[in-house]
């Protein structure tokens, strides 16, 4: 039997309870405590950036606009210019990406498309392990194991493709029967081989992750239409993963720009704007800091900090572009 | 098949006749497996390529050495594959085979590079590891040219661990706390923090070291010490760990949070009992990989710690060595004995990183659907525990 509620006229009038989103009690403590943590991290990390930015002011005042355009770095006569250093940094990073990009792409494709399912997990772990190997180890590898071979390759490149302007090595005669090894070692090319090993797993991991998110429906549709494996790759996997390919490559480029120890170990410093990547001697911003910091006067130290800030800006632009490309692409929407 | 036209006559239907004398049908090959033809093309091409490569590099052209052999082998292998496929297949198949060979070859090259790196370090460093004193002694009073019988890298190992501990004490609460703030508290301020933290992951590690060098050592007058090195590693690691933890916390399903809140749990209890336990394997992986990165990073330490060759355990007590720095100085010294010691130290560092890496893999669950389900199950278990506790 249904009974209707009886309205009691003597009861006090009910008002709807007020709903507030404002945290109260323990929640207020929680929210505010973590807000403090977030703020302190903001202060620490932002402080580093602002400190570096402030350091560029005295540097630009001391050395003028020549600090950005000049290529000479002579602390003895107090002439500092980072144009040559920047060119060296960019050439090492670009060469490293030139080596790492095709290998990363091929490895990512192999892991997602060709590797048997049983070993796939192992291969993914190996790529991650490659990323975890300290950069000093790659430096040792590049310096002691690869350098002689890379110098030989540089010699061969110079002889075979002597018409390419980048491959010119000044002060050598490519036709002489005995080659002068010392002109080919410690070059941007040698450093870029070691740097390529460092950025390869990073780029490869991003690409592999994006490739593995390819919608199975599209893949199967291509197979059902009679596509070969390569057909599936060109018509489904690569178009889907384009954002990941570009983004991963740029993330790798960002890391390559900032790499220090392997570069400092391999190159011999040379301060000039030069595009002869096979020739001995180059410099990058990070290795410049590693080599020069101990004997720098206060004004030179702020110049080094300013150089570091320029490098940071360069990396930041590259990383931001990478993040934007990955986020805008179809494949990166949820990563 | 069953209709035929005979001189324009009306088409007639023929029923197939069963032929009892016909040979039994051949068992159908499984569709995925290559048949004999394909196997021959795949294997035969590479066998032929080995022969050609040997002929070219050893007999015809003056191209001695293993690298040339591998290059010629690769080129001729791909050419042979393409040629053999053209004999039977179409252009589409040729492209497929060649692409397969190139992709496999590229992956093999990367694998070879990885193996050569690890093998090279251990091959040049294993001799040092045979001596127990290499990991138990320091270099105090030891001649740099002395054999492995004397001295070791104990001071560098201790320094690395102390600096890492300092960095962890600072970055772990701050990094994970920031990640919780960014995902669980939210708001406009959290978005600003996230933007800045993501931007600072672009900070090159050497610049982090230079910052600490300029501020802590030159301006505030601290001596180069383990503490300064730990701070430099912290500045480098903090954005990395915060960002990685943020990514991990963001994949915790929102339904779990809503379920917990709907059951009446406070926001703090939701975070502590549901979100963090659910994300624990991911968080552990992020932290351990960050640690592996921090222990191997040389550049911040190079600027801030100085390099003592004796055991220093007080982080404020002046110069302190660490493994990457010891390796770097040894490799740059040009002294063969010191270079050998550097390789020994590199082997120790590699073992350290490998152990950390394996732990990270064990902590993380296997990828795929099982992970998601395990995650959910874990969250649901937490939820039921929470409700039973709050109802009692």
mmCIF file of C-alpha atoms in Angstrom, chain A residues 21 23 26-27 30-31 34-35 37-42 44-49 51-52 103 106-107 109-110 114 125-126 128-130 132-138 140-141 143-145 149 156 197 200 228-230 233 255 258 260-261 264-265 286 289-291 293-294 301 304-305 308 311-312 315-316 319, chain B residues 68 92 95-96 99-100 102-104 106-107 109-110 113-114 116-118 120-121 124 174 177-178 180-181 184-185 189 192-193 196-197 199-200 202-204 206-207 210-211 213-215 218 235 238-239 266-268 271 293 296-299 302-303 324 327-328 331-332 339 343 346 349-350 353-354 357 361:
data_model
loop_
_atom_site.group_PDB
_atom_site.id
_atom_site.type_symbol
_atom_site.label_atom_id
_atom_site.label_comp_id
_atom_site.label_asym_id
_atom_site.label_seq_id
_atom_site.Cartn_x
_atom_site.Cartn_y
_atom_site.Cartn_z
ATOM 1 C CA UNK A 21 33.448 24.072 -3.980
ATOM 2 C CA UNK A 23 37.780 23.008 0.278
ATOM 3 C CA UNK A 26 41.638 18.604 5.892
ATOM 4 C CA UNK A 27 41.096 19.317 2.227
ATOM 5 C CA UNK A 30 45.910 19.451 1.483
ATOM 6 C CA UNK A 31 45.189 21.933 -1.285
ATOM 7 C CA UNK A 34 50.474 21.279 -2.311
ATOM 8 C CA UNK A 35 49.953 24.768 -3.648
ATOM 9 C CA UNK A 37 55.006 22.904 -2.996
ATOM 10 C CA UNK A 38 53.988 23.849 -6.531
ATOM 11 C CA UNK A 39 54.845 27.479 -5.878
ATOM 12 C CA UNK A 40 58.267 26.607 -4.477
ATOM 13 C CA UNK A 41 59.074 24.464 -7.490
ATOM 14 C CA UNK A 42 57.888 27.303 -9.698
ATOM 15 C CA UNK A 44 63.176 27.268 -8.079
ATOM 16 C CA UNK A 45 62.838 26.371 -11.747
ATOM 17 C CA UNK A 46 61.639 29.768 -12.841
ATOM 18 C CA UNK A 47 64.415 31.351 -10.769
ATOM 19 C CA UNK A 48 67.038 29.472 -12.750
ATOM 20 C CA UNK A 49 65.581 30.759 -15.994
ATOM 21 C CA UNK A 51 68.794 34.280 -13.270
ATOM 22 C CA UNK A 52 70.189 33.182 -16.626
ATOM 23 C CA UNK A 103 68.247 4.645 -37.791
ATOM 24 C CA UNK A 106 64.015 2.047 -39.096
ATOM 25 C CA UNK A 107 64.372 0.641 -35.588
ATOM 26 C CA UNK A 109 59.397 0.384 -37.684
ATOM 27 C CA UNK A 110 61.218 -2.880 -37.092
ATOM 28 C CA UNK A 114 58.580 -6.739 -38.229
ATOM 29 C CA UNK A 125 63.493 -2.650 -23.070
ATOM 30 C CA UNK A 126 66.766 -2.599 -24.998
ATOM 31 C CA UNK A 128 65.068 2.113 -23.105
ATOM 32 C CA UNK A 129 68.309 0.694 -21.761
ATOM 33 C CA UNK A 130 70.164 2.468 -24.540
ATOM 34 C CA UNK A 132 69.678 4.986 -19.758
ATOM 35 C CA UNK A 133 73.367 4.419 -20.560
ATOM 36 C CA UNK A 134 75.322 7.406 -19.195
ATOM 37 C CA UNK A 135 76.577 9.879 -21.771
ATOM 38 C CA UNK A 136 80.148 9.519 -20.494
ATOM 39 C CA UNK A 137 80.065 5.882 -21.618
ATOM 40 C CA UNK A 138 79.047 6.952 -25.130
ATOM 41 C CA UNK A 140 84.382 6.724 -24.158
ATOM 42 C CA UNK A 141 82.910 4.643 -26.977
ATOM 43 C CA UNK A 143 86.589 8.600 -28.387
ATOM 44 C CA UNK A 144 88.432 5.300 -28.033
ATOM 45 C CA UNK A 145 86.541 2.926 -30.324
ATOM 46 C CA UNK A 149 87.077 4.548 -37.992
ATOM 47 C CA UNK A 156 86.925 8.586 -47.754
ATOM 48 C CA UNK A 197 73.949 7.272 -30.142
ATOM 49 C CA UNK A 200 68.695 7.790 -31.166
ATOM 50 C CA UNK A 228 51.951 -5.842 -48.407
ATOM 51 C CA UNK A 229 53.691 -5.083 -45.139
ATOM 52 C CA UNK A 230 55.444 -2.148 -46.768
ATOM 53 C CA UNK A 233 53.581 1.053 -43.490
ATOM 54 C CA UNK A 255 68.906 16.797 -26.376
ATOM 55 C CA UNK A 258 72.685 20.404 -24.936
ATOM 56 C CA UNK A 260 78.191 18.160 -23.047
ATOM 57 C CA UNK A 261 80.479 15.441 -21.901
ATOM 58 C CA UNK A 264 83.924 17.867 -24.610
ATOM 59 C CA UNK A 265 85.776 14.551 -24.557
ATOM 60 C CA UNK A 286 78.027 23.214 -23.495
ATOM 61 C CA UNK A 289 81.274 25.969 -20.527
ATOM 62 C CA UNK A 290 82.819 22.673 -19.414
ATOM 63 C CA UNK A 291 86.257 23.690 -20.643
ATOM 64 C CA UNK A 293 84.398 27.734 -16.412
ATOM 65 C CA UNK A 294 87.348 27.264 -14.074
ATOM 66 C CA UNK A 301 81.494 33.848 -16.221
ATOM 67 C CA UNK A 304 79.304 31.839 -20.176
ATOM 68 C CA UNK A 305 75.966 32.041 -18.370
ATOM 69 C CA UNK A 308 74.113 28.950 -21.628
ATOM 70 C CA UNK A 311 71.527 27.487 -25.650
ATOM 71 C CA UNK A 312 68.580 27.087 -23.284
ATOM 72 C CA UNK A 315 66.540 24.013 -26.825
ATOM 73 C CA UNK A 316 63.324 25.490 -25.485
ATOM 74 C CA UNK A 319 61.227 21.312 -27.553
ATOM 75 C CA UNK B 68 83.766 -2.436 -45.856
ATOM 76 C CA UNK B 92 54.944 -4.195 -55.348
ATOM 77 C CA UNK B 95 59.393 -2.848 -52.869
ATOM 78 C CA UNK B 96 58.102 -4.908 -49.947
ATOM 79 C CA UNK B 99 61.949 -2.306 -47.512
ATOM 80 C CA UNK B 100 61.926 -5.333 -45.221
ATOM 81 C CA UNK B 102 66.499 -2.211 -45.201
ATOM 82 C CA UNK B 103 64.416 -1.952 -42.024
ATOM 83 C CA UNK B 104 65.849 -5.157 -40.579
ATOM 84 C CA UNK B 106 68.865 -0.666 -39.838
ATOM 85 C CA UNK B 107 67.615 -2.283 -36.651
ATOM 86 C CA UNK B 109 72.959 -1.818 -37.074
ATOM 87 C CA UNK B 110 71.492 -0.081 -34.027
ATOM 88 C CA UNK B 113 76.082 -0.277 -31.937
ATOM 89 C CA UNK B 114 74.439 -0.919 -28.554
ATOM 90 C CA UNK B 116 79.543 -2.722 -29.164
ATOM 91 C CA UNK B 117 79.138 0.052 -26.574
ATOM 92 C CA UNK B 118 78.373 -2.287 -23.695
ATOM 93 C CA UNK B 120 83.639 -2.331 -25.389
ATOM 94 C CA UNK B 121 83.357 -0.884 -21.893
ATOM 95 C CA UNK B 124 88.424 -2.827 -21.469
ATOM 96 C CA UNK B 174 59.166 18.344 -4.487
ATOM 97 C CA UNK B 177 54.352 16.955 -4.807
ATOM 98 C CA UNK B 178 54.353 19.259 -7.812
ATOM 99 C CA UNK B 180 50.117 15.973 -7.466
ATOM 100 C CA UNK B 181 49.513 19.712 -7.384
ATOM 101 C CA UNK B 184 44.924 16.757 -8.402
ATOM 102 C CA UNK B 185 44.578 20.386 -7.326
ATOM 103 C CA UNK B 189 48.119 28.536 -11.143
ATOM 104 C CA UNK B 192 51.414 28.127 -15.045
ATOM 105 C CA UNK B 193 53.520 25.742 -12.953
ATOM 106 C CA UNK B 196 57.291 26.482 -16.487
ATOM 107 C CA UNK B 197 58.240 22.957 -15.407
ATOM 108 C CA UNK B 199 59.948 24.543 -20.257
ATOM 109 C CA UNK B 200 62.679 23.837 -17.712
ATOM 110 C CA UNK B 202 64.824 21.844 -21.802
ATOM 111 C CA UNK B 203 67.525 23.188 -19.469
ATOM 112 C CA UNK B 204 70.833 21.633 -20.563
ATOM 113 C CA UNK B 206 75.674 21.830 -17.949
ATOM 114 C CA UNK B 207 73.699 25.065 -17.500
ATOM 115 C CA UNK B 210 76.865 26.460 -14.105
ATOM 116 C CA UNK B 211 73.920 28.019 -12.248
ATOM 117 C CA UNK B 213 78.524 27.124 -9.582
ATOM 118 C CA UNK B 214 77.719 30.818 -10.036
ATOM 119 C CA UNK B 215 75.221 31.082 -7.182
ATOM 120 C CA UNK B 218 81.023 31.954 -6.292
ATOM 121 C CA UNK B 235 68.165 21.403 -10.352
ATOM 122 C CA UNK B 238 63.566 18.242 -10.577
ATOM 123 C CA UNK B 239 61.756 19.187 -13.825
ATOM 124 C CA UNK B 266 38.041 13.615 1.157
ATOM 125 C CA UNK B 267 40.309 14.802 -1.615
ATOM 126 C CA UNK B 268 43.409 14.081 0.399
ATOM 127 C CA UNK B 271 44.969 11.023 -3.442
ATOM 128 C CA UNK B 293 69.943 9.629 -15.515
ATOM 129 C CA UNK B 296 75.356 9.035 -15.016
ATOM 130 C CA UNK B 297 75.255 12.758 -15.642
ATOM 131 C CA UNK B 298 78.734 14.239 -15.584
ATOM 132 C CA UNK B 299 78.299 17.859 -16.538
ATOM 133 C CA UNK B 302 82.067 18.555 -13.229
ATOM 134 C CA UNK B 303 81.458 22.184 -12.307
ATOM 135 C CA UNK B 324 81.267 9.972 -13.968
ATOM 136 C CA UNK B 327 85.865 8.516 -15.658
ATOM 137 C CA UNK B 328 85.968 11.893 -17.389
ATOM 138 C CA UNK B 331 89.875 9.609 -19.995
ATOM 139 C CA UNK B 332 91.179 13.146 -20.487
ATOM 140 C CA UNK B 339 92.497 5.419 -18.839
ATOM 141 C CA UNK B 343 87.240 2.002 -18.066
ATOM 142 C CA UNK B 346 82.848 2.918 -16.377
ATOM 143 C CA UNK B 349 78.899 2.676 -13.443
ATOM 144 C CA UNK B 350 77.317 0.526 -16.152
ATOM 145 C CA UNK B 353 72.822 1.703 -14.128
ATOM 146 C CA UNK B 354 71.928 -1.811 -15.312
ATOM 147 C CA UNK B 357 67.239 -0.348 -14.890
ATOM 148 C CA UNK B 361 61.553 -2.987 -15.239
#
